[in-house]
PDB file of C-alpha atoms and ligand atoms in Angstrom:
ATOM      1  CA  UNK A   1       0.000   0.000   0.000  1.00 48.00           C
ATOM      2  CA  UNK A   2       0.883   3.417  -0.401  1.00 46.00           C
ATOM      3  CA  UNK A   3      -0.503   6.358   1.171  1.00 58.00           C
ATOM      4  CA  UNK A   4      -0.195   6.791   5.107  1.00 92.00           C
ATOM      5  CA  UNK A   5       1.011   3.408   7.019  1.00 97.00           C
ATOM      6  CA  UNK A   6       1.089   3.694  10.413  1.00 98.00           C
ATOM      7  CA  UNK A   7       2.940   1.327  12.644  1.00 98.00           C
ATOM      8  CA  UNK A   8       3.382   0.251  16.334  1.00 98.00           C
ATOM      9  CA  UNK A   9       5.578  -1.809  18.225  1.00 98.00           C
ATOM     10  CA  UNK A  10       4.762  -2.894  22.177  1.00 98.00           C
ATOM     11  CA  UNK A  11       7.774  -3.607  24.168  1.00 98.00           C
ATOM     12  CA  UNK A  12       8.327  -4.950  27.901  1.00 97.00           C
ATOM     13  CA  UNK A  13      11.832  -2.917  28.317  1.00 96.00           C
ATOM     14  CA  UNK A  14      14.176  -0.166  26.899  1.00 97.00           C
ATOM     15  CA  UNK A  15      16.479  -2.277  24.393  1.00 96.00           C
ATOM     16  CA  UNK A  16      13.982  -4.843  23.831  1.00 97.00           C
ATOM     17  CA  UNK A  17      13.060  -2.785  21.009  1.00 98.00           C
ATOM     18  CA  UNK A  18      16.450  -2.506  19.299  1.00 97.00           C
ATOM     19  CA  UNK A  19      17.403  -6.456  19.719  1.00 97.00           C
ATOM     20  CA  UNK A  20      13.542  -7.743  18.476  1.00 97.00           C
ATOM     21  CA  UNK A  21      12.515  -5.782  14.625  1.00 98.00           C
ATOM     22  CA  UNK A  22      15.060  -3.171  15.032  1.00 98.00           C
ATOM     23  CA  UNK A  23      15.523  -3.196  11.358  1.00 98.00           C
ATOM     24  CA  UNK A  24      11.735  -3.768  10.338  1.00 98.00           C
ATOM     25  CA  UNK A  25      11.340  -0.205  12.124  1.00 98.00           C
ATOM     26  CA  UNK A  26      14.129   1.364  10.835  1.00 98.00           C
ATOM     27  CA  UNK A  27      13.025   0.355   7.403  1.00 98.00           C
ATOM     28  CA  UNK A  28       9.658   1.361   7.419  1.00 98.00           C
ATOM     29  CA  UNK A  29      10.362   4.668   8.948  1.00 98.00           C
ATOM     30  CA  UNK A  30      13.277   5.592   6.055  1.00 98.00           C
ATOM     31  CA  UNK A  31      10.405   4.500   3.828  1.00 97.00           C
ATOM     32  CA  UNK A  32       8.147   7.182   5.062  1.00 97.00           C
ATOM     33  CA  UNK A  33       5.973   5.210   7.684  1.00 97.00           C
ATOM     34  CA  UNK A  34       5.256   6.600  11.113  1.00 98.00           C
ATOM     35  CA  UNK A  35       6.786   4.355  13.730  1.00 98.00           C
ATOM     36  CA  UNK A  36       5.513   4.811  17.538  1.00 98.00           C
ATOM     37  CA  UNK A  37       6.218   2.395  20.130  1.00 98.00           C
ATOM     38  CA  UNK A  38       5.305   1.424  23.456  1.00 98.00           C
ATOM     39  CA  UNK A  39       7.490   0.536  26.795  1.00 98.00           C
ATOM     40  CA  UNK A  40       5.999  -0.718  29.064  1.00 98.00           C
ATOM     41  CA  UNK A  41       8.419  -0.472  31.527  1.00 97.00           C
ATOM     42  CA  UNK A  42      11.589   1.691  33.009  1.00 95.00           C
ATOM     43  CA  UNK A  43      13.746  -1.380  32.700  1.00 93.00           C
ATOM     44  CA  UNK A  44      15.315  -0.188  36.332  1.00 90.00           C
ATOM     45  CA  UNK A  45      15.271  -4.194  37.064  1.00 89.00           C
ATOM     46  CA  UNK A  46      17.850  -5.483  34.613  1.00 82.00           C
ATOM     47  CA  UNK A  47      21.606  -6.039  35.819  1.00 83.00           C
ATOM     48  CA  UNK A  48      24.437  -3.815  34.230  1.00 89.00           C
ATOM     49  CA  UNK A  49      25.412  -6.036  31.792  1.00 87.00           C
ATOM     50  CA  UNK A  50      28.817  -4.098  30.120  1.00 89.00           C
ATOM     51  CA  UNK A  51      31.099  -3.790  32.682  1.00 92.00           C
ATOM     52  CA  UNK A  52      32.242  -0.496  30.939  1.00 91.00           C
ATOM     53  CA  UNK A  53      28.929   0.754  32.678  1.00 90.00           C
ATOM     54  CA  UNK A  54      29.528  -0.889  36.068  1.00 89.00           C
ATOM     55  CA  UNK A  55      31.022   2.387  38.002  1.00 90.00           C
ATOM     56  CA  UNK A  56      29.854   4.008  40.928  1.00 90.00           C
ATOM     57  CA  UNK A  57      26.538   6.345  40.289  1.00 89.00           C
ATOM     58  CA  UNK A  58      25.305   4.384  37.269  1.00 90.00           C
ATOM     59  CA  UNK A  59      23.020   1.654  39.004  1.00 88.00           C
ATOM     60  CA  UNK A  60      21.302   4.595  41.083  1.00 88.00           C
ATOM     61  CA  UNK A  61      20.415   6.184  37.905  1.00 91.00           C
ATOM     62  CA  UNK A  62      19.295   2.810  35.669  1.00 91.00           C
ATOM     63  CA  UNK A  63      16.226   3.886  35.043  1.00 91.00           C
ATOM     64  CA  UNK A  64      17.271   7.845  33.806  1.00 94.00           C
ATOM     65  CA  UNK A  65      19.917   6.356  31.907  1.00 95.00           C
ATOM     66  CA  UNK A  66      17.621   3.366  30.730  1.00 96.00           C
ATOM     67  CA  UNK A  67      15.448   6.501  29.007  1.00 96.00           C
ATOM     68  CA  UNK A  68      17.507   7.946  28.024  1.00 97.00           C
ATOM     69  CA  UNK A  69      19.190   5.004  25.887  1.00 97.00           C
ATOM     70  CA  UNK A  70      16.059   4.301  24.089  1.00 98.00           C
ATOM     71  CA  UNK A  71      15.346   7.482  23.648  1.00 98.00           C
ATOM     72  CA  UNK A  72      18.709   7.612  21.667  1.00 98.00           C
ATOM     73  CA  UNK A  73      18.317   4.660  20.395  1.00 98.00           C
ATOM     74  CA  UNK A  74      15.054   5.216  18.964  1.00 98.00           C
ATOM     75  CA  UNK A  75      15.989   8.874  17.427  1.00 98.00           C
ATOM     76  CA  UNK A  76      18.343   6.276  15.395  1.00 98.00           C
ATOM     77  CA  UNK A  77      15.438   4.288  14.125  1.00 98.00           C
ATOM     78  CA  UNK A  78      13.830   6.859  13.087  1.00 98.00           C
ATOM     79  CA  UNK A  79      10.748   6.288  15.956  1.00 98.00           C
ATOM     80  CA  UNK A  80       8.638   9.403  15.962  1.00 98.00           C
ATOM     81  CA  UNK A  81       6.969   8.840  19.247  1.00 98.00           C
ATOM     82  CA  UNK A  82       7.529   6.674  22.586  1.00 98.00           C
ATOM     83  CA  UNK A  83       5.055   5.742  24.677  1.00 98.00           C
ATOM     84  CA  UNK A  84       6.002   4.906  28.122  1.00 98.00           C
ATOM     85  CA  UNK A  85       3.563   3.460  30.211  1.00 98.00           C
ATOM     86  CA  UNK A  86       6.013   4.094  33.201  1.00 97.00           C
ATOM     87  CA  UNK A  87       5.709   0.495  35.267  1.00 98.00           C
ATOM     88  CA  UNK A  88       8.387  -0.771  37.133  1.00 97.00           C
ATOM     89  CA  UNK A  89      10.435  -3.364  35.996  1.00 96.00           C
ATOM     90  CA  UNK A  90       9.317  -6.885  36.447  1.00 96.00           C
ATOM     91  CA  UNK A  91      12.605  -8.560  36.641  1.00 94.00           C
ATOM     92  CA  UNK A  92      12.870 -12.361  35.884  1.00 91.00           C
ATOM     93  CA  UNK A  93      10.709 -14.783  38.037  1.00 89.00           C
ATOM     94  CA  UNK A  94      11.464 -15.733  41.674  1.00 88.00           C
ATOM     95  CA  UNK A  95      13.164 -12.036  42.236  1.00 91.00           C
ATOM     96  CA  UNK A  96      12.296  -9.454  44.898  1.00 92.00           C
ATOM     97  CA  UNK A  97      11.218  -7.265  41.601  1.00 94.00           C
ATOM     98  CA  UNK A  98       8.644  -9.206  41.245  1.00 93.00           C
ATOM     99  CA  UNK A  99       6.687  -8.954  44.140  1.00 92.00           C
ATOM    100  CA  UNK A 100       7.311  -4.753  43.971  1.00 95.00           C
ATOM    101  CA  UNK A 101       3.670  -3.078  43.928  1.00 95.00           C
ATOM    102  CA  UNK A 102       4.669  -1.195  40.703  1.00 96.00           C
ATOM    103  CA  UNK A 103       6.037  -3.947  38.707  1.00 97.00           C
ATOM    104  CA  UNK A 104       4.308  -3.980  35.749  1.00 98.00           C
ATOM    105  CA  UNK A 105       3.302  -8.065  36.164  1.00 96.00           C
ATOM    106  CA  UNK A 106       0.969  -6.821  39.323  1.00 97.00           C
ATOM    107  CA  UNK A 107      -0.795  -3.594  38.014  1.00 98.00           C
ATOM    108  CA  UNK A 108      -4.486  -4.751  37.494  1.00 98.00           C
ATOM    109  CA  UNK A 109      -4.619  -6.182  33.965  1.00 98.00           C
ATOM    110  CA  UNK A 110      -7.560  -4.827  32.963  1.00 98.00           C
ATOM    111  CA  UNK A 111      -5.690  -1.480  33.370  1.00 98.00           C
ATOM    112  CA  UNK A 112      -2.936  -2.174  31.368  1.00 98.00           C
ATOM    113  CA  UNK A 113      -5.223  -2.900  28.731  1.00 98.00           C
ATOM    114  CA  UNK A 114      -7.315  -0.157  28.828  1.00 98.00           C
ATOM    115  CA  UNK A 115      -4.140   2.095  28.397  1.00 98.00           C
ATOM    116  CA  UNK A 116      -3.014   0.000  25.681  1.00 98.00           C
ATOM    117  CA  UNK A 117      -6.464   0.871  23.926  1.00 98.00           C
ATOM    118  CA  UNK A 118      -5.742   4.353  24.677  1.00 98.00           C
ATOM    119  CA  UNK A 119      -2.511   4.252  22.668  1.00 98.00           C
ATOM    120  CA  UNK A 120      -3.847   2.418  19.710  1.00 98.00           C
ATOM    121  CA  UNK A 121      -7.025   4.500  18.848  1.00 98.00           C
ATOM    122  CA  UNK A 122      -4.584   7.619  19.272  1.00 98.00           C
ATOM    123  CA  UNK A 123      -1.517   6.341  16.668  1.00 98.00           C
ATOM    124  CA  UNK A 124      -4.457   4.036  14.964  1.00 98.00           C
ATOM    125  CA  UNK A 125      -1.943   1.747  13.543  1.00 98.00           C
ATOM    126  CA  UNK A 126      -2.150  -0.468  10.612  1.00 98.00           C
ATOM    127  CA  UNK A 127       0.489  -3.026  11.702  1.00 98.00           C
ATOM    128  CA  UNK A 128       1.078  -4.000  15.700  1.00 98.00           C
ATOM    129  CA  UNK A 129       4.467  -5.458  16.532  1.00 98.00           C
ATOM    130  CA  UNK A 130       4.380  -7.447  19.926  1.00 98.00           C
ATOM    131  CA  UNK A 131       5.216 -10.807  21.347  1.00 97.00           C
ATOM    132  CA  UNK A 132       4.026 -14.614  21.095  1.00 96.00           C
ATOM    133  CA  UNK A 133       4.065 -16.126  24.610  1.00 92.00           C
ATOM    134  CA  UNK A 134       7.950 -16.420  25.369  1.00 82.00           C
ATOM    135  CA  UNK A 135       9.838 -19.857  25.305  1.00 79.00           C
ATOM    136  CA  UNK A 136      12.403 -19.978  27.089  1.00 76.00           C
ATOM    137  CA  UNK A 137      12.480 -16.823  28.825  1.00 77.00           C
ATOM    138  CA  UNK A 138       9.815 -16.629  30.684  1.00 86.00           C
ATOM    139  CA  UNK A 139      10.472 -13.072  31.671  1.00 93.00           C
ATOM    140  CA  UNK A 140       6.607 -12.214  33.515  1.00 96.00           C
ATOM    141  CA  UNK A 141       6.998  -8.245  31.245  1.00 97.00           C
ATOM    142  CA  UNK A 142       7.692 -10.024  28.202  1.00 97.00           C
ATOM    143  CA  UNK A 143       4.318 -12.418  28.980  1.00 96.00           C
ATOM    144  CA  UNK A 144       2.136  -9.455  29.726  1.00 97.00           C
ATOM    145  CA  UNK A 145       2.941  -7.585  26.632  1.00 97.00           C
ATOM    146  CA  UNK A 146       1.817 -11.056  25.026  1.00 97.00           C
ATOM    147  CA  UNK A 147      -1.517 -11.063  27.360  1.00 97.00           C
ATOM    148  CA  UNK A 148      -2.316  -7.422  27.286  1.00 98.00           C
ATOM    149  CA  UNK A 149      -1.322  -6.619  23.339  1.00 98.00           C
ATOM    150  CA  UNK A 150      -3.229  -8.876  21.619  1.00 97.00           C
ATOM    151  CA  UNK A 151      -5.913  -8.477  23.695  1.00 98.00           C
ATOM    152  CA  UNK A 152      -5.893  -4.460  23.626  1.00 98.00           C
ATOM    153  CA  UNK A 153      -5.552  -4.564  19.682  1.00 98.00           C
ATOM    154  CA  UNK A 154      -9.263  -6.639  19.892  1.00 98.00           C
ATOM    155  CA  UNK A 155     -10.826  -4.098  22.351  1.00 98.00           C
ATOM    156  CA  UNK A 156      -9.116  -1.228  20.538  1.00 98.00           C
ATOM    157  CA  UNK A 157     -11.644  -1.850  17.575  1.00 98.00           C
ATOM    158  CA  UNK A 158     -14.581  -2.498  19.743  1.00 98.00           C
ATOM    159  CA  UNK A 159     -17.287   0.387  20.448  1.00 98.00           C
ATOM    160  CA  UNK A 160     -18.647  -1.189  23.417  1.00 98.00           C
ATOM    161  CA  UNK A 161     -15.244  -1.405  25.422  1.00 98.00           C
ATOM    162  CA  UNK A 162     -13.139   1.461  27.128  1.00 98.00           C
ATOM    163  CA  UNK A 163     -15.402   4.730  25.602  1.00 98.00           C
ATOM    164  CA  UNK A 164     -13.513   6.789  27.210  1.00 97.00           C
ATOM    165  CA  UNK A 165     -10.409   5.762  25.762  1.00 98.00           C
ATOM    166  CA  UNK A 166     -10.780   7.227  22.108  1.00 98.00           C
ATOM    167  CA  UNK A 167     -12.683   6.433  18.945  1.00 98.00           C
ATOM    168  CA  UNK A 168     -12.939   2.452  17.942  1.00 98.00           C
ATOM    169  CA  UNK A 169      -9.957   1.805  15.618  1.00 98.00           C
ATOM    170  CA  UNK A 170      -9.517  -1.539  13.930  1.00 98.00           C
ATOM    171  CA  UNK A 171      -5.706  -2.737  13.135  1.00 98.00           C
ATOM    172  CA  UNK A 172      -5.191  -4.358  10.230  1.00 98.00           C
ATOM    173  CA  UNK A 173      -2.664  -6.883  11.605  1.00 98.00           C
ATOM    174  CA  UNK A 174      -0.335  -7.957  14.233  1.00 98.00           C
ATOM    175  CA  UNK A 175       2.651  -9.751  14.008  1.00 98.00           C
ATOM    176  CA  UNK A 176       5.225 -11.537  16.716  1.00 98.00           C
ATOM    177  CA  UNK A 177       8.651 -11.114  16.722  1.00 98.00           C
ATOM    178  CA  UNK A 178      10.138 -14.234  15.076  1.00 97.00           C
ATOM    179  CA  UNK A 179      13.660 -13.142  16.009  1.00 96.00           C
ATOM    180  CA  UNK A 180      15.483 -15.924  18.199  1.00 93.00           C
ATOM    181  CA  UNK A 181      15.059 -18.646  16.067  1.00 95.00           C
ATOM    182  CA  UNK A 182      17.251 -21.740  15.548  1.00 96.00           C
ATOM    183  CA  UNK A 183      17.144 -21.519  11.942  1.00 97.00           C
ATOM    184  CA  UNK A 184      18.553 -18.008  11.959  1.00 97.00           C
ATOM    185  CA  UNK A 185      21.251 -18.880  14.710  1.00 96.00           C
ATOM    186  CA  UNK A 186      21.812 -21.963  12.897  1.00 97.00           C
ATOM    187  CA  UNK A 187      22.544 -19.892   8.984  1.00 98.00           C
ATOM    188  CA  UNK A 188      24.788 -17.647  11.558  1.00 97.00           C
ATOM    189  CA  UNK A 189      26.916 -19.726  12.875  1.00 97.00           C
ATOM    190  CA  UNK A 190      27.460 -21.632   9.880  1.00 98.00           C
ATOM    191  CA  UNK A 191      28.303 -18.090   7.726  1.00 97.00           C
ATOM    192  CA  UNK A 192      30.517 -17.454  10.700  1.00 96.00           C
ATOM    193  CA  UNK A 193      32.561 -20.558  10.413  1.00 97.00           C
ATOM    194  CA  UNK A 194      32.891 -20.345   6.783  1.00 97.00           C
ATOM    195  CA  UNK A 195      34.339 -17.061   7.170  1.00 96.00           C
ATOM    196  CA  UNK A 196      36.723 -18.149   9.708  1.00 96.00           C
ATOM    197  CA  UNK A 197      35.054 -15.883  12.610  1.00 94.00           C
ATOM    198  CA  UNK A 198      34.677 -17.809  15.856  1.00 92.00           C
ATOM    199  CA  UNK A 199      31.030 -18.378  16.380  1.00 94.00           C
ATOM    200  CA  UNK A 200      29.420 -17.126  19.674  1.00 93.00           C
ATOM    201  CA  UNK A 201      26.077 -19.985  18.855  1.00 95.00           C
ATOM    202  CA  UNK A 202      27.421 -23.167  19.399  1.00 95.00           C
ATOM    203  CA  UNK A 203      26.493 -23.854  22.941  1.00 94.00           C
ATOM    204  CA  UNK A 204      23.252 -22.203  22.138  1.00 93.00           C
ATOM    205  CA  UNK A 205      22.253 -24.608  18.947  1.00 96.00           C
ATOM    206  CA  UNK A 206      23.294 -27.487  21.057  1.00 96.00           C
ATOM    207  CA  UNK A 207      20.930 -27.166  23.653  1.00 94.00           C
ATOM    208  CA  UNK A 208      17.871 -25.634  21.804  1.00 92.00           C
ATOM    209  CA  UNK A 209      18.810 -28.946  18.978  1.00 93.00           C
ATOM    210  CA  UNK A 210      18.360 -30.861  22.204  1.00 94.00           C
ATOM    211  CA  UNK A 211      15.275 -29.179  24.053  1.00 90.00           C
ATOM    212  CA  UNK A 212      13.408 -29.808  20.875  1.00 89.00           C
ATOM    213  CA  UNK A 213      11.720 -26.542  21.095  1.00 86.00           C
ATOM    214  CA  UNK A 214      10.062 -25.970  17.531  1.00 91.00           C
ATOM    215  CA  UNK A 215      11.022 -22.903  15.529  1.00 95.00           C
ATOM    216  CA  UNK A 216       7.595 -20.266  15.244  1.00 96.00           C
ATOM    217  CA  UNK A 217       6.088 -19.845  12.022  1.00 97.00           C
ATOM    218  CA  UNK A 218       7.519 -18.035   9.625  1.00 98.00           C
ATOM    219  CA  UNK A 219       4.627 -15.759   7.618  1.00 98.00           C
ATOM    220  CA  UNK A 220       6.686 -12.778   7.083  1.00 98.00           C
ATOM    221  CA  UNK A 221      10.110 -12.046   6.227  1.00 98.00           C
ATOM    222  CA  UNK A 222      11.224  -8.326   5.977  1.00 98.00           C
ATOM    223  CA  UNK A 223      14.704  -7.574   4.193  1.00 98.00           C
ATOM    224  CA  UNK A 224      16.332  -4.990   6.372  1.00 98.00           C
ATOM    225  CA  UNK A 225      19.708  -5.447   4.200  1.00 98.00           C
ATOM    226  CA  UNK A 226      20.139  -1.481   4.183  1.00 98.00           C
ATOM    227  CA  UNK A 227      19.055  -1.058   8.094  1.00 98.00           C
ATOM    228  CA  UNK A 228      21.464  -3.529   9.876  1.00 98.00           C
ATOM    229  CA  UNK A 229      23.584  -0.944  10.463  1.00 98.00           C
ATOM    230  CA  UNK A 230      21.138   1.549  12.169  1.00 98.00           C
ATOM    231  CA  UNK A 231      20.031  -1.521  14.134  1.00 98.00           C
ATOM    232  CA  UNK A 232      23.495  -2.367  15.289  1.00 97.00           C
ATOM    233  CA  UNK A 233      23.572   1.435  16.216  1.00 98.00           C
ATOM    234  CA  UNK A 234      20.382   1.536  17.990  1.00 98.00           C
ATOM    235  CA  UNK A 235      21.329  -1.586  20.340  1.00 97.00           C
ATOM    236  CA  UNK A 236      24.962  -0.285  21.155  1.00 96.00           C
ATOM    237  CA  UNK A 237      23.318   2.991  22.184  1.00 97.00           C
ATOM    238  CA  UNK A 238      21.830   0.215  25.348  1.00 96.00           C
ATOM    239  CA  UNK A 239      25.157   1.256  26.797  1.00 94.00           C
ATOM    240  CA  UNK A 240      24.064  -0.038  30.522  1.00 94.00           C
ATOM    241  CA  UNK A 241      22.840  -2.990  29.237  1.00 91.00           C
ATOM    242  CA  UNK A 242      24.561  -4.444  25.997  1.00 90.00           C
ATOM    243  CA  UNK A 243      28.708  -5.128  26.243  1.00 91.00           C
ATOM    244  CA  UNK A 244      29.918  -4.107  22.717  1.00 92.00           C
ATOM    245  CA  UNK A 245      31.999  -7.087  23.020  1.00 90.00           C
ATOM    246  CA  UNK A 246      29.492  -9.428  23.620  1.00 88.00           C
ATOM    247  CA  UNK A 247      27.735 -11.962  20.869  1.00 87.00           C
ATOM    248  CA  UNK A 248      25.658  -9.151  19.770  1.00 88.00           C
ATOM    249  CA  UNK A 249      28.157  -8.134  17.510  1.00 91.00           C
ATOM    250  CA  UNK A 250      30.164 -11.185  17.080  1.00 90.00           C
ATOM    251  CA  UNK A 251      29.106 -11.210  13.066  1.00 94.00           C
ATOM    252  CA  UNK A 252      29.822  -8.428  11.414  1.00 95.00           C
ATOM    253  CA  UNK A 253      26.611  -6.442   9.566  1.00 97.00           C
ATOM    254  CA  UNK A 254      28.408  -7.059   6.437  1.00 97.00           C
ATOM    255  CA  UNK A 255      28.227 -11.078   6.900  1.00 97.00           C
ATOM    256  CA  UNK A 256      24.846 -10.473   8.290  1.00 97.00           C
ATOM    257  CA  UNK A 257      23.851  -8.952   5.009  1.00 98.00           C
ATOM    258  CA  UNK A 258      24.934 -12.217   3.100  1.00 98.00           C
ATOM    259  CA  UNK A 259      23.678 -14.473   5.268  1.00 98.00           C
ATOM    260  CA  UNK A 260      20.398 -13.784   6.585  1.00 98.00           C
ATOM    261  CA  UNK A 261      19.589  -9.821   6.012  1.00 98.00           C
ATOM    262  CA  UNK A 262      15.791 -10.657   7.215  1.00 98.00           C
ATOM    263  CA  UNK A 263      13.244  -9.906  10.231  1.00 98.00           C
ATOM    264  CA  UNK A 264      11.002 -12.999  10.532  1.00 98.00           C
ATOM    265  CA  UNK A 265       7.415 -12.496  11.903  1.00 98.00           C
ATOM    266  CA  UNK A 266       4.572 -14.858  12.708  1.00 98.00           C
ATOM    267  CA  UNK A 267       1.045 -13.624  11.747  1.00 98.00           C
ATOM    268  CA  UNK A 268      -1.053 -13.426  14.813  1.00 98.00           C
ATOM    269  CA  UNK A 269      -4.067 -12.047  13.514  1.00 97.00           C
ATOM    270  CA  UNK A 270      -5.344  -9.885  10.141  1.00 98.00           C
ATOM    271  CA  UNK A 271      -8.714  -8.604   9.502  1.00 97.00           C
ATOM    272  CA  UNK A 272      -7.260  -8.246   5.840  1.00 97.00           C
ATOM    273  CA  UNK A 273      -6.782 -11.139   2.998  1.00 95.00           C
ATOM    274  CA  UNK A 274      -3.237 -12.509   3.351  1.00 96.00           C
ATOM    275  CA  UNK A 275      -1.095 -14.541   1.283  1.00 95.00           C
ATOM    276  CA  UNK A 276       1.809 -15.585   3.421  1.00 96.00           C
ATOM    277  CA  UNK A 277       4.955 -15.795   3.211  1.00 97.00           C
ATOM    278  CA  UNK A 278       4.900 -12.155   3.051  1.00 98.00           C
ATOM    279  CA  UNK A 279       7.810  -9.782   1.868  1.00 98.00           C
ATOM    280  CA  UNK A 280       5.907  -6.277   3.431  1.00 98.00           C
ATOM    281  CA  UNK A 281       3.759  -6.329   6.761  1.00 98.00           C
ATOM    282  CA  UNK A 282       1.688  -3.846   5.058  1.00 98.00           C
ATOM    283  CA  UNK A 283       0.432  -6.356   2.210  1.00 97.00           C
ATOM    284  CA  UNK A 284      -3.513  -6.354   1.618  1.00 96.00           C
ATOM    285  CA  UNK A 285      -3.872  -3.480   3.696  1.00 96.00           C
ATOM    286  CA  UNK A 286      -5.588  -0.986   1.044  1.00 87.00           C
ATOM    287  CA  UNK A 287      -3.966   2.662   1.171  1.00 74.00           C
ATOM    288  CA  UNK A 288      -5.860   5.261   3.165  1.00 74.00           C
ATOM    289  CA  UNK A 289      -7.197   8.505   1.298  1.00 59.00           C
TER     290      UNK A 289
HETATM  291 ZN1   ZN B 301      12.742  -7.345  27.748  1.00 77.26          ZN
END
């Protein structure tokens, strides 16, 4: 379609965004679309994972710095808006996070939704980005964005629910994140060793090859060829919470770009005629006046 193309992307944290359709957004913004996103929460919960960033003051300002990463992060996209819900940080099951009375896993779900609704019928996307039910990691933010997204997207178009929240607005489709899957690891590693560069996925293929844990389905596959290098931009501006020398970047954007230069996506609902695989999320949707 041509015409205005609005999408939106719901996240659990800040750099969730730039490691899951990084690209995809970067892409679609360059082409002219208006990208918003949601994040959900500060991300004050996660560790300091680059111990460049692990000096005295930084953990007391996580979450400032957290915003201000994805903030940076997404002016690199090319995101024109972010909207933060403002919940606390989750953190991964069995935690003291967890049980905090502003963790985003205990506000009242039917609240979450509601403001959810709120953003939709205001940006009135044609495309949603969120997440399938996590396997193996079972983070409780990254299961609510599951719970509440699809969910929100459904009353979003629906009269009779949350009034106050803004006029009805129907998306066209929503797609999952396909992103950690063993086929793309697998086409990594293997480019990797062919071009002599040690592979950080080895352990990783060996245990998902023997957890058995079926790859999602494919039904869209965007080429982001031309935007792997704003999206290895975007996730080393994460500066509290990705190491630069870490397996993030163990394969160059150039091998990346012969190898697998795509964003997979799993179709988790349309109200438009599709035709999977797909090349362009926006396919069937017809062009607004
Ligand atoms: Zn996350």
């Amino acid at each position: 379609m041509s015409g205005s193309r609005r999408l939106l992307a719901i996240h659990a944290h800040p750099d969730d965004e730039s490691s899951k359709g990084a690209g995809t957004m970067a892409r679609y913004a360059s082409e002219g679309v208006r990208v918003a996103l949601v994040c959900c929460t500060g991300g004050e919960a996660g560790d300091i994972l680059n111990p460049r960033m692990d000096r005295p003051g930084v953990k007391e300002r996580l979450a400032e710095l957290r915003r201000e990463e994805l903030e940076t992060a997404c002016s690199i996209l090319g995101v024109s808006r972010i909207h933060w819900l403002g919940y606390r940080d989750s953190g991964m099951p069995g935690t003291p996070d967890n049980a905090h009375p502003d963790a985003f896993c205990n506000a009242p779900f039917d609240r979450v939704v509601a403001r959810l609704v709120r953003v939709i019928r205001e940006e009135r996307p044609h495309v949603v980005l969120g997440y399938d039910h996590p396997v193996g990691y079972e983070h409780p933010d990254h299961i609510r964005v599951h719970e509440a997204g699809l969910e929100a997207v459904h009353a979003a178009a629906d009269p009779d629910r949350y009034p106050e929240a803004g006029v009805p607005w129907q998306v066209a489709k929503v797609y999952y994140f396909a992103t950690f899957t063993y086929e793309r690891f697998r086409v990594l590693h293997e480019a990797a060793l062919a071009a002599g560069i040690a592979s950080p996925y080895e352990e990783r293929l060996q245990r998902w090859s023997e957890q058995g844990v079926p790859d999602p389905r494919i039904d869209a596959r965007i080429d982001v060829s031309d935007h792997l290098h704003l999206r290895t931009k975007a996730l080393l501006a994460h500066a509290t919470q990705i190491d630069p020398d870490s397996s993030w970047f163990a394969i160059p954007d150039e091998l990346q770009r012969e190898a697998y230069p795509w964003e997979d996506y799993t179709l988790a609902f349309s109200a438009v005629p599709v035709d999977p695989p797909e090349d362009d999320l926006f396919a069937g949707i017809e062009p607004e006046a």
